Structures are given as C-alpha cells and as structure tokens.
Short mmCIF file of N, CA and C in Angstrom, two decimals:
data_model
loop_
_atom_site.label_atom_id
_atom_site.label_comp_id
_atom_site.label_asym_id
_atom_site.label_seq_id
_atom_site.Cartn_x
_atom_site.Cartn_y
_atom_site.Cartn_z
N MET A 1 0.69 -1.32 0.16
CA MET A 1 -0.03 0.08 -0.33
C MET A 1 0.85 1.03 -0.47
N ASN A 2 0.73 2.23 -0.96
CA ASN A 2 1.20 3.64 -1.23
C ASN A 2 1.14 4.27 0.04
N THR A 3 1.74 4.78 0.74
CA THR A 3 1.06 5.36 2.00
C THR A 3 1.53 6.86 1.52
N TRP A 4 1.13 8.20 1.62
CA TRP A 4 1.19 9.70 1.45
C TRP A 4 2.82 9.68 1.37
N TYR A 5 3.48 9.37 2.28
CA TYR A 5 5.08 9.85 2.46
C TYR A 5 5.41 9.02 1.35
N GLU A 6 5.57 7.81 0.87
CA GLU A 6 5.80 7.35 -0.10
C GLU A 6 5.23 7.90 -1.47
N ARG A 7 4.39 8.40 -1.13
CA ARG A 7 4.24 9.23 -2.84
C ARG A 7 4.88 10.65 -2.89
N VAL A 8 5.22 11.24 -1.97
CA VAL A 8 5.64 12.22 -1.80
C VAL A 8 7.20 12.33 -1.27
N LYS A 9 7.77 11.66 -0.83
CA LYS A 9 9.13 12.11 -0.66
C LYS A 9 10.03 12.50 -1.69
N PRO A 10 11.07 13.11 -1.40
CA PRO A 10 12.12 13.51 -2.31
C PRO A 10 13.03 11.93 -2.33
N ARG A 11 12.91 11.34 -3.75
CA ARG A 11 13.82 10.46 -3.78
C ARG A 11 15.01 10.95 -4.84
N ALA A 12 16.18 9.84 -4.54
CA ALA A 12 17.27 10.40 -5.74
C ALA A 12 18.05 9.36 -5.91
N ASN A 13 19.20 9.14 -7.02
CA ASN A 13 19.81 7.99 -7.14
C ASN A 13 21.16 8.14 -6.33
N SER A 14 21.62 6.87 -6.70
CA SER A 14 22.80 6.64 -5.78
C SER A 14 23.98 7.80 -5.61
N ARG A 15 23.88 8.46 -7.11
CA ARG A 15 24.93 9.59 -7.10
C ARG A 15 24.57 10.96 -6.84
N THR A 16 23.34 11.10 -6.98
CA THR A 16 22.76 12.40 -6.22
C THR A 16 22.74 12.42 -4.82
N GLN A 17 22.36 11.09 -4.23
CA GLN A 17 22.94 11.25 -2.55
C GLN A 17 24.46 11.20 -2.33
N LEU A 18 25.34 10.96 -3.30
CA LEU A 18 26.84 10.97 -2.76
C LEU A 18 26.92 12.53 -2.68
N LEU A 19 26.58 13.03 -3.78
CA LEU A 19 26.60 14.38 -4.02
C LEU A 19 26.00 15.28 -2.74
N LEU A 20 24.91 14.98 -2.42
CA LEU A 20 24.05 15.58 -1.19
C LEU A 20 25.09 15.26 -0.17
N ALA A 21 25.60 14.30 0.34
CA ALA A 21 26.19 13.97 1.53
C ALA A 21 27.19 14.76 1.67
N GLY A 22 28.14 14.62 0.50
CA GLY A 22 29.44 15.35 0.20
C GLY A 22 29.34 17.05 0.40
N GLY A 23 28.14 17.38 -0.04
CA GLY A 23 27.65 18.84 -0.14
C GLY A 23 27.48 19.42 1.45
N LEU A 24 26.57 18.20 1.91
CA LEU A 24 26.45 18.59 3.50
C LEU A 24 27.08 18.94 4.34
N TRP A 25 28.52 17.98 4.27
CA TRP A 25 29.69 18.07 4.68
C TRP A 25 30.87 19.45 4.48
N VAL A 26 30.56 19.53 3.52
CA VAL A 26 31.05 20.88 2.72
C VAL A 26 30.77 21.79 3.59
N THR A 27 29.08 22.02 3.24
CA THR A 27 28.48 23.07 3.71
C THR A 27 28.32 23.21 5.01
N VAL A 28 28.05 22.50 5.90
CA VAL A 28 28.49 22.76 7.28
C VAL A 28 29.71 22.95 8.02
N GLY A 29 30.77 22.08 7.31
CA GLY A 29 32.04 22.19 7.73
C GLY A 29 32.48 23.63 7.29
N GLY A 30 32.16 24.10 6.27
CA GLY A 30 32.77 25.72 5.82
C GLY A 30 32.31 26.83 6.69
N GLY A 31 30.69 26.62 7.11
CA GLY A 31 30.16 27.41 8.37
C GLY A 31 30.76 27.39 9.64
N LEU A 32 30.97 26.15 9.89
CA LEU A 32 31.64 25.67 11.33
C LEU A 32 33.21 26.47 11.14
N LEU A 33 33.69 26.45 10.29
CA LEU A 33 35.20 26.61 10.36
C LEU A 33 35.29 28.47 10.22
N TYR A 34 34.09 29.21 9.29
CA TYR A 34 34.03 30.50 9.41
C TYR A 34 33.74 31.10 10.59
N PHE A 35 32.89 30.64 10.78
CA PHE A 35 32.28 30.98 12.54
C PHE A 35 33.21 31.09 13.29
N GLY A 36 33.83 29.74 13.65
CA GLY A 36 35.04 29.48 14.50
C GLY A 36 35.96 30.63 14.20
N ALA A 37 36.29 30.67 12.89
CA ALA A 37 37.62 31.65 13.12
C ALA A 37 37.11 32.74 13.13
N SER A 38 36.11 33.28 12.81
CA SER A 38 35.43 34.82 13.05
C SER A 38 35.84 34.87 14.85
N TRP A 39 34.95 33.85 15.35
CA TRP A 39 35.45 34.19 16.97
C TRP A 39 36.57 34.15 17.33
N ILE A 40 37.33 33.46 16.98
CA ILE A 40 38.81 33.48 17.32
C ILE A 40 39.62 34.95 17.23
N LEU A 41 39.34 35.40 15.94
CA LEU A 41 39.93 36.68 15.08
C LEU A 41 39.18 37.74 15.65
N GLU A 42 38.17 37.52 16.59
CA GLU A 42 38.18 38.76 17.50
C GLU A 42 38.85 39.08 18.67
N GLY A 43 39.47 38.20 19.03
CA GLY A 43 40.46 38.53 20.33
C GLY A 43 41.51 39.64 19.79
N ARG A 44 42.14 40.13 21.06
CA ARG A 44 42.91 41.26 20.49
C ARG A 44 44.39 40.75 20.09
N HIS A 45 45.11 39.36 20.51
CA HIS A 45 46.02 38.96 20.51
C HIS A 45 46.11 38.02 18.98
N LEU A 46 47.14 38.86 18.13
CA LEU A 46 47.14 37.99 17.04
C LEU A 46 47.94 36.81 17.06
N GLY A 47 49.07 36.76 18.04
CA GLY A 47 50.02 35.30 18.12
C GLY A 47 48.75 34.15 18.52
N LEU A 48 48.05 34.46 19.76
CA LEU A 48 47.02 33.68 20.23
C LEU A 48 46.34 33.24 19.50
N SER A 49 45.67 34.25 18.65
CA SER A 49 44.93 33.90 17.76
C SER A 49 45.06 32.99 16.63
N LEU A 50 46.18 33.09 15.72
CA LEU A 50 46.95 32.27 15.08
C LEU A 50 47.24 30.83 16.13
N LEU A 51 47.45 30.93 17.11
CA LEU A 51 47.62 29.21 17.87
C LEU A 51 46.67 28.81 17.97
N LEU A 52 45.28 29.36 18.45
CA LEU A 52 43.81 28.68 18.18
C LEU A 52 43.51 28.39 17.33
N LEU A 53 43.73 28.91 16.30
CA LEU A 53 43.38 28.72 14.47
C LEU A 53 44.13 27.44 14.20
N GLY A 54 45.13 27.65 14.17
CA GLY A 54 46.50 26.16 13.87
C GLY A 54 45.92 24.84 14.66
N THR A 55 45.69 25.49 15.98
CA THR A 55 45.49 23.79 16.96
C THR A 55 44.09 23.39 16.36
N GLY A 56 42.98 24.11 16.19
CA GLY A 56 41.65 24.03 15.71
C GLY A 56 41.75 22.96 14.41
N ALA A 57 43.06 23.57 13.50
CA ALA A 57 42.76 23.25 11.87
C ALA A 57 43.38 21.50 12.76
N LEU A 58 44.44 21.54 12.70
CA LEU A 58 45.58 19.92 13.69
C LEU A 58 44.54 19.39 14.06
N LEU A 59 43.52 20.00 15.16
CA LEU A 59 42.50 18.76 15.99
C LEU A 59 41.25 18.42 14.68
N GLY A 60 41.34 19.19 14.19
CA GLY A 60 40.37 18.82 13.28
C GLY A 60 40.91 17.86 11.71
N ILE A 61 41.96 17.72 11.34
CA ILE A 61 42.71 17.07 10.65
C ILE A 61 42.93 15.70 11.28
N ALA A 62 43.47 15.58 12.59
CA ALA A 62 43.15 14.63 13.50
C ALA A 62 41.59 13.82 13.09
N LYS A 63 40.77 14.64 13.92
CA LYS A 63 39.44 14.01 13.88
C LYS A 63 38.69 13.54 12.18
N ALA A 64 39.77 14.12 11.85
CA ALA A 64 38.92 13.75 9.78
C ALA A 64 39.82 12.00 9.69
N ALA A 65 41.19 12.34 10.44
CA ALA A 65 41.84 10.60 10.13
C ALA A 65 41.09 9.68 10.61
N PHE A 66 41.11 9.58 12.16
CA PHE A 66 40.41 9.01 13.10
C PHE A 66 39.05 8.81 13.34
N ILE A 67 37.86 9.28 13.10
CA ILE A 67 36.92 9.42 13.18
C ILE A 67 35.97 9.57 12.12
N LEU A 68 35.64 11.13 11.55
CA LEU A 68 34.96 11.33 10.36
C LEU A 68 35.12 10.62 9.00
N ASP A 69 36.73 10.04 8.79
CA ASP A 69 36.88 9.34 7.46
C ASP A 69 36.06 8.05 7.45
N ARG A 70 36.00 7.31 8.78
CA ARG A 70 35.06 5.80 8.88
C ARG A 70 33.65 6.53 9.02
N ALA A 71 33.32 7.43 9.22
CA ALA A 71 32.04 7.66 9.47
C ALA A 71 31.42 8.10 7.80
N ALA A 72 32.25 8.80 7.07
CA ALA A 72 32.02 9.08 5.59
C ALA A 72 31.73 8.18 4.77
N VAL A 73 32.87 6.89 5.17
CA VAL A 73 33.40 5.52 4.37
C VAL A 73 31.98 4.87 4.60
N LYS A 74 31.29 5.12 5.91
CA LYS A 74 30.15 4.17 6.15
C LYS A 74 29.14 4.67 5.34
N ILE A 75 28.80 6.38 5.32
CA ILE A 75 27.88 6.56 4.44
C ILE A 75 27.93 6.60 2.82
N VAL A 76 29.15 6.36 2.57
CA VAL A 76 29.20 5.99 0.91
C VAL A 76 28.64 4.67 1.16
N GLU A 77 28.96 3.69 1.63
CA GLU A 77 28.57 2.13 1.13
C GLU A 77 27.39 1.96 1.98
N ARG A 78 26.54 2.78 2.87
CA ARG A 78 24.98 3.09 2.81
C ARG A 78 24.35 3.08 1.43
N ILE A 79 24.88 4.10 0.47
CA ILE A 79 24.20 4.56 -0.39
C ILE A 79 24.48 3.82 -1.04
N GLY A 80 25.58 3.23 -1.35
CA GLY A 80 25.91 2.49 -2.22
C GLY A 80 25.10 0.68 -2.43
N GLN A 81 24.86 0.34 -0.99
CA GLN A 81 23.93 -0.56 -0.85
C GLN A 81 22.57 -0.62 -0.87
N ARG A 82 21.87 0.98 -0.74
CA ARG A 82 20.66 1.51 -0.97
C ARG A 82 20.15 1.20 -2.05
N GLY A 83 21.25 1.78 -3.07
CA GLY A 83 20.89 1.95 -4.90
C GLY A 83 19.85 3.02 -4.98
N ASP A 84 19.52 2.98 -6.20
CA ASP A 84 18.75 4.47 -6.56
C ASP A 84 17.25 4.37 -6.52
N GLY A 85 16.66 5.73 -5.82
CA GLY A 85 15.43 5.68 -5.93
C GLY A 85 14.85 5.63 -4.78
N HIS A 86 15.87 5.49 -3.85
CA HIS A 86 15.36 6.21 -2.14
C HIS A 86 15.57 7.33 -1.64
N CYS A 87 15.11 7.71 -0.25
CA CYS A 87 14.94 8.87 0.02
C CYS A 87 15.76 9.55 -0.02
N ALA A 88 16.05 10.89 -0.45
CA ALA A 88 17.30 11.64 -0.67
C ALA A 88 17.86 12.36 0.56
N GLY A 89 17.41 12.46 1.74
CA GLY A 89 17.76 12.06 2.91
C GLY A 89 18.67 11.04 3.40
N GLY A 90 17.85 10.00 2.92
CA GLY A 90 18.14 8.51 3.74
C GLY A 90 19.81 8.43 3.30
N PHE A 91 20.70 8.92 2.91
CA PHE A 91 22.19 9.12 2.98
C PHE A 91 22.71 8.74 4.62
N LEU A 92 21.92 9.62 5.49
CA LEU A 92 22.42 9.19 6.83
C LEU A 92 21.08 8.22 7.55
N SER A 93 21.36 7.81 8.04
CA SER A 93 20.37 6.71 8.83
C SER A 93 19.79 7.84 10.14
N LEU A 94 18.35 7.10 10.39
CA LEU A 94 17.65 8.04 11.38
C LEU A 94 18.48 8.21 12.66
N ARG A 95 19.40 7.28 13.06
CA ARG A 95 20.43 7.42 14.47
C ARG A 95 21.03 8.66 14.08
N THR A 96 22.04 8.52 12.59
CA THR A 96 22.75 9.94 12.21
C THR A 96 22.04 11.06 12.57
N TRP A 97 20.83 11.24 11.98
CA TRP A 97 20.19 12.62 12.13
C TRP A 97 19.85 12.74 13.51
N ILE A 98 19.49 12.17 14.11
CA ILE A 98 19.41 12.44 15.49
C ILE A 98 20.82 12.69 16.19
N LEU A 99 21.57 12.24 15.69
CA LEU A 99 23.12 12.39 16.40
C LEU A 99 23.45 13.85 15.90
N VAL A 100 23.05 14.26 14.53
CA VAL A 100 23.12 15.41 14.04
C VAL A 100 21.87 16.88 14.64
N ALA A 101 21.51 16.50 15.60
CA ALA A 101 20.09 17.33 15.56
C ALA A 101 21.06 17.43 17.13
N ALA A 102 21.31 16.75 18.09
CA ALA A 102 22.03 16.80 19.04
C ALA A 102 23.54 17.80 18.88
N MET A 103 24.17 17.42 18.22
CA MET A 103 25.09 18.37 17.66
C MET A 103 24.84 19.86 17.55
N ILE A 104 23.68 20.14 16.73
CA ILE A 104 23.09 21.35 16.57
C ILE A 104 22.77 21.99 17.79
N LEU A 105 22.15 21.05 18.66
CA LEU A 105 21.76 22.00 19.95
C LEU A 105 22.63 22.21 21.39
N LEU A 106 24.05 21.24 21.05
CA LEU A 106 25.25 21.35 21.81
C LEU A 106 25.64 22.81 21.23
N GLY A 107 25.73 23.12 19.68
CA GLY A 107 26.15 24.01 19.05
C GLY A 107 25.62 25.58 19.81
N ARG A 108 24.35 25.46 19.92
CA ARG A 108 23.39 26.44 20.27
C ARG A 108 23.95 26.66 22.03
N LEU A 109 23.98 25.49 22.28
CA LEU A 109 24.57 26.11 23.94
C LEU A 109 26.20 26.64 24.20
N LEU A 110 26.95 26.06 23.10
CA LEU A 110 28.20 26.82 22.89
C LEU A 110 28.28 28.21 22.73
N ARG A 111 27.46 28.66 21.24
CA ARG A 111 27.31 29.92 21.06
C ARG A 111 26.82 30.71 22.12
N GLY A 112 25.62 30.03 23.10
CA GLY A 112 25.36 30.83 24.24
C GLY A 112 26.04 31.68 25.27
N GLY A 113 27.41 30.84 25.04
CA GLY A 113 28.26 31.52 26.20
C GLY A 113 28.21 30.66 27.21
N LEU A 114 28.35 29.05 27.17
CA LEU A 114 28.71 28.03 28.07
C LEU A 114 30.35 28.00 27.74
N ILE A 115 30.94 28.39 27.39
CA ILE A 115 32.40 28.30 27.36
C ILE A 115 32.71 29.98 26.66
N PRO A 116 34.05 30.26 26.92
CA PRO A 116 34.31 31.42 25.99
C PRO A 116 34.19 31.18 24.82
N ALA A 117 34.19 32.29 23.98
CA ALA A 117 34.27 32.41 22.70
C ALA A 117 35.70 31.78 21.90
N ALA A 118 36.80 32.26 22.74
CA ALA A 118 38.09 31.63 21.73
C ALA A 118 37.93 29.86 21.67
N ALA A 119 37.51 29.32 23.03
CA ALA A 119 37.18 27.67 23.22
C ALA A 119 36.44 27.25 22.00
N ALA A 120 35.12 27.97 22.07
CA ALA A 120 33.90 27.58 20.68
C ALA A 120 34.47 27.63 19.67
N GLY A 121 35.43 28.68 19.42
CA GLY A 121 35.81 29.03 18.17
C GLY A 121 36.88 28.00 17.79
N THR A 122 37.72 27.63 18.79
CA THR A 122 38.78 26.53 18.08
C THR A 122 38.14 25.15 18.29
N LEU A 123 37.13 24.85 18.65
CA LEU A 123 36.32 23.61 18.46
C LEU A 123 35.41 23.44 17.25
N TYR A 124 34.80 25.06 17.06
CA TYR A 124 34.33 24.82 15.73
C TYR A 124 35.37 24.43 14.63
N VAL A 125 36.16 25.50 14.71
CA VAL A 125 37.50 25.23 13.86
C VAL A 125 37.91 23.67 13.25
N ALA A 126 37.94 23.30 14.84
CA ALA A 126 38.39 21.52 14.61
C ALA A 126 36.95 20.75 13.87
N ILE A 127 35.98 20.89 14.10
CA ILE A 127 35.08 20.25 13.41
C ILE A 127 34.78 20.89 12.39
N GLY A 128 34.58 22.02 12.02
CA GLY A 128 34.49 22.40 10.28
C GLY A 128 35.98 22.03 9.10
N THR A 129 37.23 22.17 10.29
CA THR A 129 38.04 21.37 9.14
C THR A 129 37.90 20.17 9.15
N GLY A 130 37.81 19.03 10.47
CA GLY A 130 37.52 17.64 9.85
C GLY A 130 36.28 17.29 9.10
N LEU A 131 35.51 18.18 8.70
CA LEU A 131 34.29 17.61 7.52
C LEU A 131 34.81 18.08 6.54
N LEU A 132 35.30 19.39 6.60
CA LEU A 132 35.84 19.51 4.96
C LEU A 132 36.88 18.53 4.61
N VAL A 133 37.77 18.36 5.14
CA VAL A 133 38.92 17.05 5.01
C VAL A 133 38.40 15.89 4.72
N SER A 134 37.08 15.04 5.50
CA SER A 134 36.25 13.99 5.45
C SER A 134 35.16 14.30 4.11
N SER A 135 35.02 15.30 3.75
CA SER A 135 34.19 15.52 2.75
C SER A 135 34.76 14.28 1.06
N ARG A 136 36.12 14.64 1.19
CA ARG A 136 36.91 14.67 0.06
C ARG A 136 36.08 12.88 -0.32
N LEU A 137 35.86 11.69 0.62
CA LEU A 137 35.19 10.49 0.49
C LEU A 137 34.13 10.56 -0.40
N PRO A 138 32.81 11.01 0.11
CA PRO A 138 31.86 10.98 -0.60
C PRO A 138 32.07 11.87 -1.77
N LEU A 139 32.45 13.03 -1.86
CA LEU A 139 32.60 13.52 -3.06
C LEU A 139 33.44 12.78 -4.11
N GLY A 140 34.48 12.27 -3.53
CA GLY A 140 35.23 11.44 -4.31
C GLY A 140 34.62 10.29 -5.28
N SER A 141 33.38 9.57 -4.24
CA SER A 141 32.83 8.46 -4.91
C SER A 141 31.70 9.07 -5.74
N TRP A 142 31.53 10.46 -5.43
CA TRP A 142 30.35 10.73 -6.58
C TRP A 142 31.22 10.87 -7.86
N ARG A 143 32.17 11.66 -8.05
CA ARG A 143 33.10 12.13 -9.00
C ARG A 143 33.65 10.85 -9.74
N ARG A 144 34.00 9.92 -9.28
CA ARG A 144 34.28 8.70 -9.82
C ARG A 144 33.02 7.95 -10.35
N SER A 145 32.06 7.89 -9.90
CA SER A 145 30.74 7.72 -10.38
C SER A 145 30.12 8.18 -11.63
N SER A 146 30.90 9.50 -12.02
CA SER A 146 30.29 10.32 -13.23
C SER A 146 29.91 9.25 -14.57
N GLY A 147 30.89 8.38 -14.60
CA GLY A 147 31.27 7.76 -16.18
C GLY A 147 30.36 6.61 -15.64
N LYS A 148 29.87 6.33 -14.59
CA LYS A 148 28.14 5.44 -14.96
C LYS A 148 27.28 5.85 -15.27
N SER A 149 26.27 4.89 -15.80
CA SER A 149 24.55 5.21 -16.15
C SER A 149 23.91 5.13 -15.06
N HIS A 150 23.61 6.13 -14.95
CA HIS A 150 22.56 6.09 -13.39
C HIS A 150 21.51 7.08 -13.37
N GLY A 151 21.28 7.10 -14.68
CA GLY A 151 19.78 7.94 -15.43
C GLY A 151 19.39 8.97 -14.55
N SER A 152 19.90 9.65 -14.39
CA SER A 152 19.88 11.36 -13.38
C SER A 152 18.72 11.68 -14.00
#
C-alpha cells in the first residue's frame, strides 16, 4: 500500500545522494570553520588567535583521520547498498540524523556563552576542518561515479 509519505518523499539516485552527502559536509564544515575563525579573530592578540586557529585545524585533521573518515566511508557504503530511488535524505540513518540534531543543540549552547568564545571558536574550527577534509570521500565517490549510467 502506498502511503502519502511514499508518494511525496524526495527520491534520488545513488550519485545524487553522494553529492548531497558531500555537499552537506562541505556546507556545514565551511560554516563552522567561518564562524569559529571569526570568533577566534575577535580577540586582541594576533599570536594567540593564530595559535588557536592552528590548533583547531590540526585537531580537525586528526578528527578526520581517526573518526570522520570512517563515518564518511559508512555513508558511501550505505548509499551504495541502498541503490537508486530512495529518499534523498536517507544517505544518513535515522540514528545519525538524531545525532546531527543533538550536535546542533550542543552548538547552540556553546554559542550561548557556555564556554569562552575563543574556546568555542577553536572547537568549531576543529569540527569544520574535519568535515571539510573528510568530505573528500563522498565527493570522490560521486566524481568517480560520473562515468556510470545512473539515469539522472
């Protein structure tokens, strides 16, 4: 039986889902990096600001290597296993979407002054850098899939 949701949900082929996944990581990562860097650079000491930016970037690269790359590979595998014609947002599992919502709420708390702006900025730079670095995996899969016939 076709439910209302089944009729109206946005469907996408695998290639489009790879682009959506990579695009989400680039968009969120870029936004976090921008806001984090702007909070850090609001400080009066350029030397400390540069140290915090560098620390955040190095932590982000480590986070990509040890955590986010594995998550990105799982997303790419999930998309491949699901195939074409599934919900466009289904490249993330329900559990992962809940985790994303929790991270958004935590971000709101951090921006609300829970910790100093420079510390929140460093954390944002780290997470943003990690997301940008690891976005290469779904975007690379998307790019490699361009020669295949997917019936876009």
